[in-house]
Coordinates of N, CA, C and O in Angstrom, one line a residue:
E1 N -45.9 -51.8 -60.9 CA -44.7 -51.3 -61.5 C -44.7 -49.7 -61.5 O -43.6 -49.1 -61.4
Q2 N -45.9 -49.1 -61.7 CA -45.9 -47.7 -61.7 C -45.5 -47.1 -60.3 O -44.9 -46.1 -60.2
L3 N -46.0 -47.8 -59.2 CA -45.6 -47.4 -57.9 C -44.1 -47.5 -57.6 O -43.5 -46.7 -56.9
V4 N -43.5 -48.6 -58.1 CA -42.1 -48.8 -57.9 C -41.3 -47.7 -58.6 O -40.4 -47.1 -58.1
A5 N -41.7 -47.3 -59.8 CA -41.1 -46.2 -60.6 C -41.3 -44.9 -59.8 O -40.3 -44.1 -59.7
L6 N -42.4 -44.7 -59.3 CA -42.7 -43.5 -58.5 C -41.8 -43.4 -57.2 O -41.2 -42.4 -56.9
Q7 N -41.7 -44.6 -56.6 CA -40.8 -44.6 -55.4 C -39.4 -44.3 -55.8 O -38.7 -43.6 -55.0
Q8 N -38.9 -44.8 -56.9 CA -37.5 -44.5 -57.4 C -37.4 -43.0 -57.6 O -36.4 -42.4 -57.2
E9 N -38.3 -42.4 -58.2 CA -38.3 -40.9 -58.4 C -38.2 -40.2 -57.1 O -37.5 -39.2 -57.0
L10 N -39.1 -40.6 -56.2 CA -39.1 -39.9 -54.9 C -37.8 -40.0 -54.2 O -37.3 -39.1 -53.6
L11 N -37.3 -41.2 -54.2 CA -36.0 -41.5 -53.5 C -34.9 -40.6 -54.0 O -34.1 -40.0 -53.3
Q12 N -34.8 -40.6 -55.4 CA -33.8 -39.8 -56.0 C -33.9 -38.3 -55.7 O -33.0 -37.6 -55.5
S13 N -35.2 -37.8 -55.8 CA -35.4 -36.4 -55.6 C -35.2 -36.0 -54.1 O -34.5 -35.0 -53.9
L14 N -35.6 -36.8 -53.2 CA -35.4 -36.5 -51.8 C -34.0 -36.6 -51.4 O -33.5 -35.9 -50.5
W15 N -33.3 -37.5 -52.0 CA -31.8 -37.7 -51.6 C -31.1 -36.4 -51.9 O -30.2 -36.1 -51.1
Q16 N -31.4 -35.7 -52.9 CA -30.8 -34.5 -53.3 C -31.0 -33.4 -52.2 O -30.3 -32.4 -52.1
C17 N -32.1 -33.5 -51.5 CA -32.5 -32.5 -50.5 C -31.8 -32.8 -49.1 O -31.9 -31.9 -48.2
L18 N -31.2 -33.9 -48.9 CA -30.7 -34.3 -47.6 C -29.4 -33.5 -47.3 O -28.5 -33.5 -48.2
N19 N -29.3 -33.0 -46.1 CA -28.1 -32.3 -45.7 C -27.0 -33.3 -45.5 O -27.2 -34.4 -45.0
P20 N -25.7 -32.9 -45.7 CA -24.6 -33.8 -45.4 C -24.7 -34.3 -43.9 O -24.9 -33.5 -43.0
G21 N -24.5 -35.6 -43.7 CA -24.6 -36.1 -42.4 C -26.0 -36.4 -41.9 O -26.2 -37.0 -40.8
G22 N -27.0 -36.1 -42.7 CA -28.4 -36.3 -42.4 C -28.7 -37.8 -42.5 O -28.0 -38.6 -43.0
I23 N -29.9 -38.1 -42.0 CA -30.4 -39.5 -42.0 C -31.6 -39.6 -43.0 O -32.5 -38.8 -42.9
F24 N -31.5 -40.5 -43.9 CA -32.5 -40.7 -44.9 C -33.3 -42.0 -44.6 O -32.7 -43.1 -44.7
L25 N -34.5 -41.9 -44.2 CA -35.3 -43.1 -43.8 C -36.3 -43.4 -44.9 O -37.1 -42.6 -45.3
Y26 N -36.2 -44.7 -45.3 CA -37.2 -45.1 -46.3 C -38.1 -46.2 -45.7 O -37.6 -47.2 -45.1
S27 N -39.3 -46.0 -45.8 CA -40.3 -46.9 -45.1 C -41.5 -47.1 -46.1 O -41.9 -46.2 -46.7
T28 N -42.0 -48.3 -46.1 CA -43.2 -48.6 -46.9 C -44.1 -49.5 -46.1 O -43.7 -50.1 -45.0
C29 N -45.3 -49.7 -46.6 CA -46.2 -50.6 -45.9 C -46.4 -51.8 -46.8 O -47.4 -52.6 -46.7
S30 N -45.5 -52.0 -47.8 CA -45.6 -53.1 -48.7 C -44.7 -54.3 -48.2 O -43.7 -54.1 -47.5
I31 N -45.2 -55.5 -48.5 CA -44.4 -56.7 -48.2 C -43.6 -57.2 -49.4 O -42.9 -58.2 -49.3
F32 N -43.7 -56.5 -50.5 CA -43.1 -57.0 -51.7 C -41.7 -56.5 -51.9 O -41.4 -55.3 -51.7
P33 N -40.8 -57.4 -52.2 CA -39.3 -57.0 -52.4 C -39.1 -55.8 -53.4 O -38.3 -55.0 -53.2
D34 N -40.0 -55.7 -54.4 CA -39.8 -54.6 -55.4 C -39.9 -53.3 -54.8 O -39.3 -52.3 -55.2
A35 N -40.7 -53.2 -53.7 CA -40.9 -51.9 -53.0 C -40.0 -51.7 -51.8 O -39.9 -50.7 -51.3
N36 N -39.3 -52.8 -51.4 CA -38.5 -52.7 -50.2 C -37.1 -53.0 -50.5 O -36.4 -52.1 -50.9
S37 N -36.6 -54.2 -50.3 CA -35.2 -54.5 -50.4 C -34.6 -54.3 -51.8 O -33.5 -53.7 -51.9
L38 N -35.4 -54.6 -52.8 CA -34.9 -54.4 -54.1 C -34.8 -52.9 -54.5 O -33.9 -52.4 -55.2
Q39 N -35.7 -52.1 -53.9 CA -35.7 -50.7 -54.1 C -34.5 -50.1 -53.4 O -33.8 -49.2 -54.0
V40 N -34.2 -50.5 -52.2 CA -33.0 -50.1 -51.5 C -31.7 -50.4 -52.2 O -30.8 -49.6 -52.4
E41 N -31.7 -51.7 -52.7 CA -30.5 -52.1 -53.5 C -30.3 -51.3 -54.7 O -29.2 -50.9 -55.0
N42 N -31.3 -51.0 -55.4 CA -31.3 -50.2 -56.6 C -30.8 -48.8 -56.3 O -30.0 -48.2 -57.0
F43 N -31.4 -48.2 -55.2 CA -31.0 -46.9 -54.8 C -29.5 -46.8 -54.5 O -28.8 -45.9 -54.9
L44 N -29.0 -47.8 -53.7 CA -27.6 -47.8 -53.4 C -26.7 -48.0 -54.6 O -25.7 -47.3 -54.7
A45 N -27.2 -48.8 -55.5 CA -26.4 -49.0 -56.7 C -26.3 -47.7 -57.6 O -25.2 -47.5 -58.2
N46 N -27.3 -46.9 -57.6 CA -27.3 -45.7 -58.3 C -26.7 -44.5 -57.6 O -26.6 -43.4 -58.2
N47 N -26.4 -44.6 -56.3 CA -25.9 -43.6 -55.5 C -24.6 -44.1 -54.8 O -24.6 -44.1 -53.6
N48 N -23.7 -44.5 -55.6 CA -22.5 -45.3 -55.1 C -21.3 -44.3 -54.8 O -20.2 -44.7 -55.0
D49 N -21.6 -43.1 -54.4 CA -20.5 -42.2 -54.1 C -19.9 -42.4 -52.7 O -19.1 -41.7 -52.3
G50 N -20.4 -43.4 -52.0 CA -19.9 -43.7 -50.7 C -20.7 -43.1 -49.5 O -20.4 -43.4 -48.4
T51 N -21.6 -42.2 -49.9 CA -22.3 -41.5 -48.8 C -23.6 -42.2 -48.4 O -24.1 -42.1 -47.3
A52 N -24.2 -43.0 -49.3 CA -25.4 -43.8 -49.0 C -25.0 -45.1 -48.5 O -24.3 -45.9 -49.2
K53 N -25.4 -45.5 -47.3 CA -25.0 -46.8 -46.7 C -26.2 -47.4 -46.0 O -27.0 -46.6 -45.4
I54 N -26.4 -48.6 -46.1 CA -27.5 -49.3 -45.5 C -27.0 -49.7 -44.1 O -25.9 -50.3 -43.9
P55 N -27.8 -49.4 -43.1 CA -27.4 -49.8 -41.7 C -27.5 -51.3 -41.5 O -28.0 -52.0 -42.3
K56 N -26.9 -51.8 -40.4 CA -26.9 -53.2 -40.1 C -28.4 -53.6 -39.8 O -29.2 -52.9 -39.3
I57 N -28.7 -54.9 -40.2 CA -30.0 -55.4 -39.9 C -30.1 -55.8 -38.4 O -29.2 -56.5 -37.9
I58 N -31.1 -55.3 -37.8 CA -31.2 -55.6 -36.4 C -32.3 -56.7 -36.1 O -32.2 -57.3 -35.1
S59 N -33.2 -56.9 -37.0 CA -34.2 -58.0 -36.7 C -34.9 -58.3 -38.0 O -35.1 -57.5 -38.9
V60 N -35.4 -59.5 -38.1 CA -36.2 -60.0 -39.2 C -37.5 -60.5 -38.5 O -37.5 -61.3 -37.7
I61 N -38.6 -59.8 -38.9 CA -39.9 -60.2 -38.4 C -40.5 -61.2 -39.3 O -40.2 -61.3 -40.5
P62 N -41.4 -62.0 -38.8 CA -42.1 -63.0 -39.7 C -42.6 -62.4 -41.0 O -42.9 -61.2 -41.0
N63 N -42.6 -63.2 -42.0 CA -43.0 -62.8 -43.4 C -42.0 -61.9 -44.0 O -42.3 -61.1 -44.9
N64 N -40.7 -62.1 -43.7 CA -39.6 -61.5 -44.3 C -39.6 -60.0 -44.2 O -39.0 -59.3 -45.1
I65 N -40.1 -59.4 -43.2 CA -40.1 -58.0 -43.0 C -38.8 -57.7 -42.2 O -38.5 -58.3 -41.2
I66 N -37.9 -56.9 -42.8 CA -36.6 -56.6 -42.2 C -36.6 -55.2 -41.6 O -37.1 -54.3 -42.2
C67 N -36.0 -55.1 -40.4 CA -35.8 -53.9 -39.7 C -34.3 -53.5 -39.7 O -33.5 -54.3 -39.3
W68 N -34.0 -52.3 -40.1 CA -32.6 -51.9 -40.1 C -32.5 -50.8 -39.1 O -33.4 -50.0 -38.8
F69 N -31.3 -50.7 -38.5 CA -31.0 -49.6 -37.6 C -29.6 -49.1 -37.7 O -28.7 -49.9 -38.0

């Protein structure tokens, strides 16, 4: 839970540094939804000004690892 909270802090802080039109890439080495898809969903819910968008899913690798592009 501490790492999930730290990830949330990092995402929010770094989002503020992104230039308009820039690409924000979030990547982890975790297989847990709390650090991956749920973290992205939470981030998008908290940054709902229309500028943060999740790209389309291009592939799902075994063990529920999702790749977006």
